[in-house]
């Protein structure tokens, strides 16, 4: 709220900033104190950010018919999910303003069919004389099989009203129980219905324990490309970000990397425990004798290896008598 107020003041050419000027330092102290108080009361322990889907989650969506071409709901949800994954689309309003004319079919040199998408102005690309185009134009290639994105797109076109198969708004309101081959109405789908796609999909597939919103599909895309060791330059080519720093908000940490880190830490702990080994008695220097006086040991021969910043000191002990009458030998 304070940031919004500060932005409003800047737009009105105010000569001060409530976010930065020293005159408002008490405001920042109060805010800091309030945040600390809320943290002490337990707030903020569960981040409100949307989570990405796992491979198991996605397979569950397909296996339970939430994604596919089984019904008007599943098909339009599949279109939304596939277009987000292949073209890195963002925001509910962008989907609402999408048209069939924005997509085009083509074929590469090997005869494989693919689709391209010419996006409308967005919050990061608002058009005008200085319209910024993507450096890389994403393409959605045919893959074959029941989950082929190009095949599903054509199925979606066939289920639309005949006069709207080549033009008109992309997302149309659907018939719950269609009686013909036409599954969708001549009416554009509402913004709220589009915005609840991921939430409804998670409920239908009974995916629990994580917050899933429409933004989860976009996060899933970034996570998938990162797990495939794709460089950030390639990822932003698909997502449409203007710079690589914008990806920081999408990265949740790779599970494989976290498991590897845990394995390394566990291995180091095991190595540290096994570093204290017993060795045969060796001759003690005079300096080591003074150190040996601080140890009380039973009648046995042992050695302790200690590492001191680049040098190694080996102290050997041989205690032959009981406590109080220890006879130290070099």
Short mmCIF file of C-alpha atoms in Angstrom, two decimals:
data_model
loop_
_atom_site.label_atom_id
_atom_site.label_comp_id
_atom_site.label_asym_id
_atom_site.label_seq_id
_atom_site.Cartn_x
_atom_site.Cartn_y
_atom_site.Cartn_z
CA UNK A 1 0.00 0.00 0.00
CA UNK A 2 2.81 2.39 0.84
CA UNK A 3 4.56 1.59 -2.42
CA UNK A 4 1.37 2.31 -4.33
CA UNK A 5 0.93 5.61 -2.55
CA UNK A 6 4.53 6.53 -3.29
CA UNK A 7 4.05 5.70 -6.97
CA UNK A 8 0.89 7.82 -7.08
CA UNK A 9 2.82 10.75 -5.60
CA UNK A 10 5.57 10.36 -8.21
CA UNK A 11 2.97 10.41 -10.97
CA UNK A 12 1.63 13.68 -9.48
CA UNK A 13 5.18 15.13 -9.55
CA UNK A 14 5.44 15.29 -5.76
CA UNK A 15 8.71 16.76 -4.47
CA UNK A 16 9.12 14.10 -1.80
CA UNK A 17 9.08 10.31 -1.43
CA UNK A 18 7.47 8.57 1.53
CA UNK A 19 9.56 5.50 0.72
CA UNK A 20 13.03 7.06 0.58
CA UNK A 21 13.20 10.55 2.14
CA UNK A 22 14.68 10.93 5.63
CA UNK A 23 11.65 12.90 6.79
CA UNK A 24 9.69 9.65 6.68
CA UNK A 25 12.24 7.51 8.51
CA UNK A 26 9.85 6.95 11.43
CA UNK A 27 7.39 5.43 8.97
CA UNK A 28 9.98 2.82 7.99
CA UNK A 29 10.78 2.06 11.64
CA UNK A 30 7.12 1.50 12.46
CA UNK A 31 6.71 -0.77 9.46
CA UNK A 32 9.82 -2.76 10.40
CA UNK A 33 8.57 -3.15 13.97
CA UNK A 34 5.18 -4.32 12.78
CA UNK A 35 6.73 -6.93 10.49
CA UNK A 36 8.90 -8.28 13.32
CA UNK A 37 5.90 -8.47 15.63
CA UNK A 38 3.90 -10.42 13.07
CA UNK A 39 6.83 -12.81 12.56
CA UNK A 40 7.02 -13.44 16.31
CA UNK A 41 3.30 -14.24 16.29
CA UNK A 42 3.86 -16.90 13.63
CA UNK A 43 2.69 -15.06 10.52
CA UNK A 44 4.65 -15.43 7.32
CA UNK A 45 5.80 -19.01 7.95
CA UNK A 46 3.73 -20.30 5.04
CA UNK A 47 4.57 -18.32 1.89
CA UNK A 48 1.57 -17.27 -0.17
CA UNK A 49 3.31 -17.76 -3.51
CA UNK A 50 1.88 -20.26 -5.98
CA UNK A 51 3.75 -23.54 -6.36
CA UNK A 52 4.81 -25.35 -9.51
CA UNK A 53 3.40 -28.71 -10.53
CA UNK A 54 5.52 -31.83 -10.17
CA UNK A 55 5.80 -34.55 -12.81
CA UNK A 56 3.48 -36.68 -10.68
CA UNK A 57 0.92 -33.87 -10.53
CA UNK A 58 0.90 -33.47 -14.31
CA UNK A 59 0.55 -37.21 -14.87
CA UNK A 60 -2.34 -37.23 -12.42
CA UNK A 61 -4.10 -34.49 -14.40
CA UNK A 62 -3.84 -36.55 -17.59
CA UNK A 63 -4.70 -39.93 -16.05
CA UNK A 64 -7.82 -38.61 -14.31
CA UNK A 65 -9.12 -36.95 -17.46
CA UNK A 66 -8.69 -33.41 -16.13
CA UNK A 67 -6.50 -32.82 -19.18
CA UNK A 68 -7.44 -34.32 -22.52
CA UNK A 69 -10.29 -34.15 -25.03
CA UNK A 70 -12.92 -36.09 -23.08
CA UNK A 71 -15.25 -33.18 -22.36
CA UNK A 72 -15.69 -29.45 -23.06
CA UNK A 73 -14.12 -28.63 -19.68
CA UNK A 74 -11.11 -30.92 -20.05
CA UNK A 75 -10.39 -29.76 -23.62
CA UNK A 76 -10.46 -26.04 -22.88
CA UNK A 77 -8.35 -26.61 -19.75
CA UNK A 78 -5.87 -28.56 -21.88
CA UNK A 79 -5.66 -25.69 -24.35
CA UNK A 80 -4.92 -23.26 -21.54
CA UNK A 81 -2.26 -25.52 -20.01
CA UNK A 82 -0.50 -26.38 -23.30
CA UNK A 83 -0.45 -22.80 -24.57
CA UNK A 84 1.00 -21.62 -21.26
CA UNK A 85 3.71 -24.29 -21.41
CA UNK A 86 4.70 -23.82 -25.06
CA UNK A 87 4.33 -20.05 -25.41
CA UNK A 88 5.00 -18.90 -21.84
CA UNK A 89 1.74 -16.96 -21.65
CA UNK A 90 0.96 -14.92 -18.56
CA UNK A 91 -1.94 -13.27 -16.84
CA UNK A 92 -5.67 -13.83 -16.97
CA UNK A 93 -6.36 -10.76 -19.08
CA UNK A 94 -3.96 -11.96 -21.79
CA UNK A 95 -5.98 -15.16 -22.17
CA UNK A 96 -9.26 -13.27 -22.13
CA UNK A 97 -8.10 -11.00 -24.98
CA UNK A 98 -6.74 -13.87 -27.08
CA UNK A 99 -8.16 -14.57 -30.57
CA UNK A 100 -8.04 -17.54 -32.89
CA UNK A 101 -6.40 -15.29 -35.48
CA UNK A 102 -3.37 -14.95 -33.19
CA UNK A 103 -2.32 -18.52 -34.06
CA UNK A 104 -0.88 -19.85 -37.31
CA UNK A 105 -0.01 -23.32 -38.60
CA UNK A 106 3.23 -24.00 -40.44
CA UNK A 107 5.63 -26.83 -41.36
CA UNK A 108 9.39 -27.05 -40.90
CA UNK A 109 11.95 -28.36 -43.38
CA UNK A 110 11.41 -31.92 -42.16
CA UNK A 111 7.69 -31.78 -42.74
CA UNK A 112 6.79 -31.56 -39.04
CA UNK A 113 3.81 -29.32 -38.33
CA UNK A 114 4.04 -26.59 -35.74
CA UNK A 115 2.15 -23.53 -34.53
CA UNK A 116 3.18 -19.99 -33.76
CA UNK A 117 1.48 -17.32 -31.68
CA UNK A 118 1.58 -13.56 -32.11
CA UNK A 119 0.85 -12.18 -28.67
CA UNK A 120 -1.25 -9.11 -28.03
CA UNK A 121 0.11 -6.17 -25.99
CA UNK A 122 0.87 -7.18 -22.39
CA UNK A 123 2.03 -5.41 -19.27
CA UNK A 124 5.67 -5.87 -20.33
CA UNK A 125 5.05 -5.38 -24.06
CA UNK A 126 2.48 -2.65 -24.40
CA UNK A 127 2.89 -2.03 -28.12
CA UNK A 128 3.20 1.42 -29.66
CA UNK A 129 5.99 2.80 -31.80
CA UNK A 130 8.63 1.14 -29.64
CA UNK A 131 6.98 -2.25 -29.51
CA UNK A 132 9.42 -4.89 -28.29
CA UNK A 133 9.22 -8.27 -29.96
CA UNK A 134 10.51 -11.49 -28.51
CA UNK A 135 14.05 -12.33 -29.52
CA UNK A 136 12.92 -15.93 -30.07
CA UNK A 137 9.44 -16.72 -31.38
CA UNK A 138 8.28 -19.88 -29.55
CA UNK A 139 6.82 -22.72 -31.60
CA UNK A 140 4.52 -25.58 -30.58
CA UNK A 141 5.47 -28.69 -32.56
CA UNK A 142 3.41 -31.77 -33.23
CA UNK A 143 4.60 -34.74 -31.18
CA UNK A 144 2.17 -37.47 -32.17
CA UNK A 145 0.04 -39.55 -29.83
CA UNK A 146 -3.03 -38.66 -27.80
CA UNK A 147 -1.26 -35.77 -26.06
CA UNK A 148 0.01 -34.10 -29.22
CA UNK A 149 -0.55 -30.35 -28.71
CA UNK A 150 -1.20 -29.61 -32.39
CA UNK A 151 -3.72 -32.46 -32.64
CA UNK A 152 -5.54 -31.26 -29.52
CA UNK A 153 -5.60 -27.71 -30.90
CA UNK A 154 -7.29 -28.94 -34.09
CA UNK A 155 -9.79 -30.91 -32.00
CA UNK A 156 -10.58 -27.72 -30.11
CA UNK A 157 -11.23 -25.89 -33.39
CA UNK A 158 -13.59 -28.66 -34.54
CA UNK A 159 -15.63 -28.36 -31.35
CA UNK A 160 -16.22 -24.63 -31.81
CA UNK A 161 -19.19 -23.17 -33.71
CA UNK A 162 -18.46 -23.51 -37.43
CA UNK A 163 -18.43 -19.75 -38.07
CA UNK A 164 -15.92 -19.26 -35.21
CA UNK A 165 -13.35 -21.91 -36.12
CA UNK A 166 -11.06 -19.47 -37.91
CA UNK A 167 -11.85 -16.25 -36.08
CA UNK A 168 -13.26 -14.82 -32.89
CA UNK A 169 -12.31 -14.94 -29.21
CA UNK A 170 -10.24 -18.00 -28.30
CA UNK A 171 -11.87 -18.88 -24.98
CA UNK A 172 -15.60 -19.44 -25.32
CA UNK A 173 -18.22 -20.34 -22.75
CA UNK A 174 -18.95 -24.06 -22.83
CA UNK A 175 -22.01 -26.28 -22.84
CA UNK A 176 -22.02 -28.42 -19.69
CA UNK A 177 -23.90 -31.25 -21.44
CA UNK A 178 -23.55 -30.73 -25.19
CA UNK A 179 -26.05 -32.53 -27.41
CA UNK A 180 -24.12 -31.98 -30.65
CA UNK A 181 -20.50 -31.97 -31.82
CA UNK A 182 -20.34 -28.29 -30.90
CA UNK A 183 -19.13 -27.93 -27.31
CA UNK A 184 -18.74 -24.15 -27.08
CA UNK A 185 -21.08 -21.20 -27.31
CA UNK A 186 -20.85 -18.00 -29.33
CA UNK A 187 -20.12 -16.20 -26.08
CA UNK A 188 -16.67 -15.25 -24.76
CA UNK A 189 -15.66 -16.95 -21.50
CA UNK A 190 -15.48 -14.63 -18.49
CA UNK A 191 -12.26 -13.49 -16.87
CA UNK A 192 -13.09 -15.12 -13.54
CA UNK A 193 -13.74 -18.49 -15.17
CA UNK A 194 -10.36 -18.36 -16.93
CA UNK A 195 -8.63 -17.27 -13.75
CA UNK A 196 -9.93 -20.33 -11.86
CA UNK A 197 -8.64 -22.96 -14.33
CA UNK A 198 -5.75 -24.24 -12.22
CA UNK A 199 -7.73 -24.16 -8.99
CA UNK A 200 -10.52 -26.24 -10.56
CA UNK A 201 -8.02 -28.64 -12.13
CA UNK A 202 -6.32 -29.25 -8.77
CA UNK A 203 -9.70 -29.91 -7.17
CA UNK A 204 -10.75 -32.34 -9.92
CA UNK A 205 -7.47 -34.27 -9.64
CA UNK A 206 -7.51 -34.09 -5.82
CA UNK A 207 -4.07 -32.45 -5.65
CA UNK A 208 -3.61 -31.19 -2.10
CA UNK A 209 -0.93 -29.74 0.14
CA UNK A 210 0.18 -26.86 -2.09
CA UNK A 211 -1.19 -23.60 -3.38
CA UNK A 212 -1.94 -23.85 -7.09
CA UNK A 213 -3.10 -20.92 -9.22
CA UNK A 214 -2.94 -20.11 -12.92
CA UNK A 215 0.57 -18.80 -12.27
CA UNK A 216 1.58 -22.36 -11.29
CA UNK A 217 1.54 -23.39 -14.96
CA UNK A 218 4.06 -20.69 -15.80
CA UNK A 219 6.22 -21.67 -12.83
CA UNK A 220 6.04 -25.28 -13.97
CA UNK A 221 7.42 -24.23 -17.35
CA UNK A 222 10.43 -22.47 -15.79
CA UNK A 223 11.06 -25.39 -13.44
CA UNK A 224 10.94 -27.90 -16.29
CA UNK A 225 13.37 -25.97 -18.47
CA UNK A 226 15.73 -25.37 -15.55
CA UNK A 227 15.70 -29.09 -14.66
CA UNK A 228 16.65 -29.82 -18.28
CA UNK A 229 19.76 -27.62 -17.79
CA UNK A 230 18.56 -25.01 -20.26
CA UNK A 231 20.41 -21.68 -19.93
CA UNK A 232 18.51 -18.66 -18.69
CA UNK A 233 18.75 -17.04 -22.12
CA UNK A 234 16.76 -19.94 -23.57
CA UNK A 235 14.19 -19.84 -20.75
CA UNK A 236 13.40 -16.15 -21.17
CA UNK A 237 13.08 -16.78 -24.90
CA UNK A 238 10.08 -18.98 -24.10
CA UNK A 239 8.65 -17.08 -21.14
CA UNK A 240 9.01 -13.68 -22.79
CA UNK A 241 10.79 -12.00 -19.87
CA UNK A 242 12.76 -8.91 -20.80
CA UNK A 243 15.81 -9.91 -18.72
CA UNK A 244 17.17 -12.96 -16.89
CA UNK A 245 16.86 -11.37 -13.44
CA UNK A 246 13.08 -11.67 -13.69
CA UNK A 247 13.40 -15.46 -13.37
CA UNK A 248 14.40 -15.15 -9.70
CA UNK A 249 10.74 -15.00 -8.64
CA UNK A 250 10.02 -18.26 -10.45
CA UNK A 251 12.77 -20.44 -9.01
CA UNK A 252 11.78 -22.62 -6.09
CA UNK A 253 14.91 -24.76 -6.05
CA UNK A 254 15.46 -28.00 -7.89
CA UNK A 255 14.65 -31.16 -5.91
CA UNK A 256 17.53 -33.07 -7.49
CA UNK A 257 19.97 -30.34 -6.50
CA UNK A 258 18.61 -30.33 -2.95
CA UNK A 259 18.97 -34.12 -2.68
CA UNK A 260 22.53 -33.88 -3.99
CA UNK A 261 23.38 -31.19 -1.42
CA UNK A 262 21.91 -33.31 1.38
CA UNK A 263 23.93 -36.31 0.22
CA UNK A 264 27.13 -34.26 0.17
CA UNK A 265 26.49 -32.92 3.67
CA UNK A 266 25.66 -36.38 5.00
CA UNK A 267 28.80 -37.81 3.39
CA UNK A 268 30.95 -35.07 4.97
CA UNK A 269 29.47 -35.83 8.39
CA UNK A 270 30.23 -39.53 7.97
CA UNK A 271 33.79 -38.73 6.89
CA UNK A 272 34.32 -36.46 9.90
CA UNK A 273 33.17 -39.20 12.28
CA UNK A 274 35.48 -41.78 10.72
CA UNK A 275 38.51 -39.45 10.78
CA UNK A 276 39.10 -40.23 14.46
CA UNK A 277 40.78 -43.64 14.05
CA UNK A 278 43.09 -45.71 16.23
CA UNK A 279 46.62 -46.11 14.97
CA UNK A 280 49.78 -47.94 16.26
CA UNK A 281 51.90 -46.20 18.90
CA UNK A 282 54.53 -43.86 17.52
CA UNK A 283 57.25 -41.83 19.22
CA UNK A 284 55.94 -38.68 20.91
CA UNK A 285 57.87 -35.43 20.70
CA UNK A 286 58.51 -33.43 23.83
CA UNK A 287 55.82 -30.93 22.82
CA UNK A 288 53.26 -33.71 22.40
CA UNK A 289 54.06 -35.03 25.88
CA UNK A 290 52.77 -31.83 27.47
CA UNK A 291 49.53 -32.11 25.52
CA UNK A 292 49.17 -35.78 26.46
CA UNK A 293 49.08 -34.86 30.16
CA UNK A 294 45.60 -33.43 29.68
CA UNK A 295 44.07 -36.74 28.62
CA UNK A 296 43.04 -39.59 30.93
CA UNK A 297 42.84 -42.88 29.10
CA UNK A 298 42.54 -46.57 29.90
CA UNK A 299 45.30 -49.12 29.35
CA UNK A 300 45.38 -49.07 25.55
CA UNK A 301 47.36 -47.69 22.68
CA UNK A 302 45.61 -45.01 20.61
CA UNK A 303 46.22 -42.01 18.39
CA UNK A 304 44.30 -38.82 17.63
CA UNK A 305 44.77 -36.96 14.36
CA UNK A 306 44.05 -33.22 14.49
CA UNK A 307 44.09 -30.77 11.60
CA UNK A 308 45.19 -27.19 12.30
CA UNK A 309 44.75 -24.93 9.24
CA UNK A 310 47.13 -26.49 6.77
CA UNK A 311 49.33 -28.57 9.09
CA UNK A 312 48.77 -31.98 10.64
CA UNK A 313 49.68 -32.87 14.21
CA UNK A 314 49.58 -36.52 15.35
CA UNK A 315 49.47 -37.11 19.11
CA UNK A 316 49.98 -40.69 20.36
CA UNK A 317 49.17 -41.82 23.90
CA UNK A 318 50.11 -44.93 25.86
CA UNK A 319 48.65 -44.98 29.36
CA UNK A 320 49.76 -48.12 31.14
CA UNK A 321 48.47 -47.55 34.66
CA UNK A 322 45.22 -46.49 36.27
CA UNK A 323 44.00 -42.97 36.97
CA UNK A 324 46.22 -40.99 39.28
CA UNK A 325 49.35 -43.05 38.57
CA UNK A 326 49.55 -42.73 34.82
CA UNK A 327 52.99 -43.53 33.50
CA UNK A 328 53.40 -41.69 30.25
CA UNK A 329 55.82 -43.12 27.77
CA UNK A 330 57.35 -41.54 24.71
#
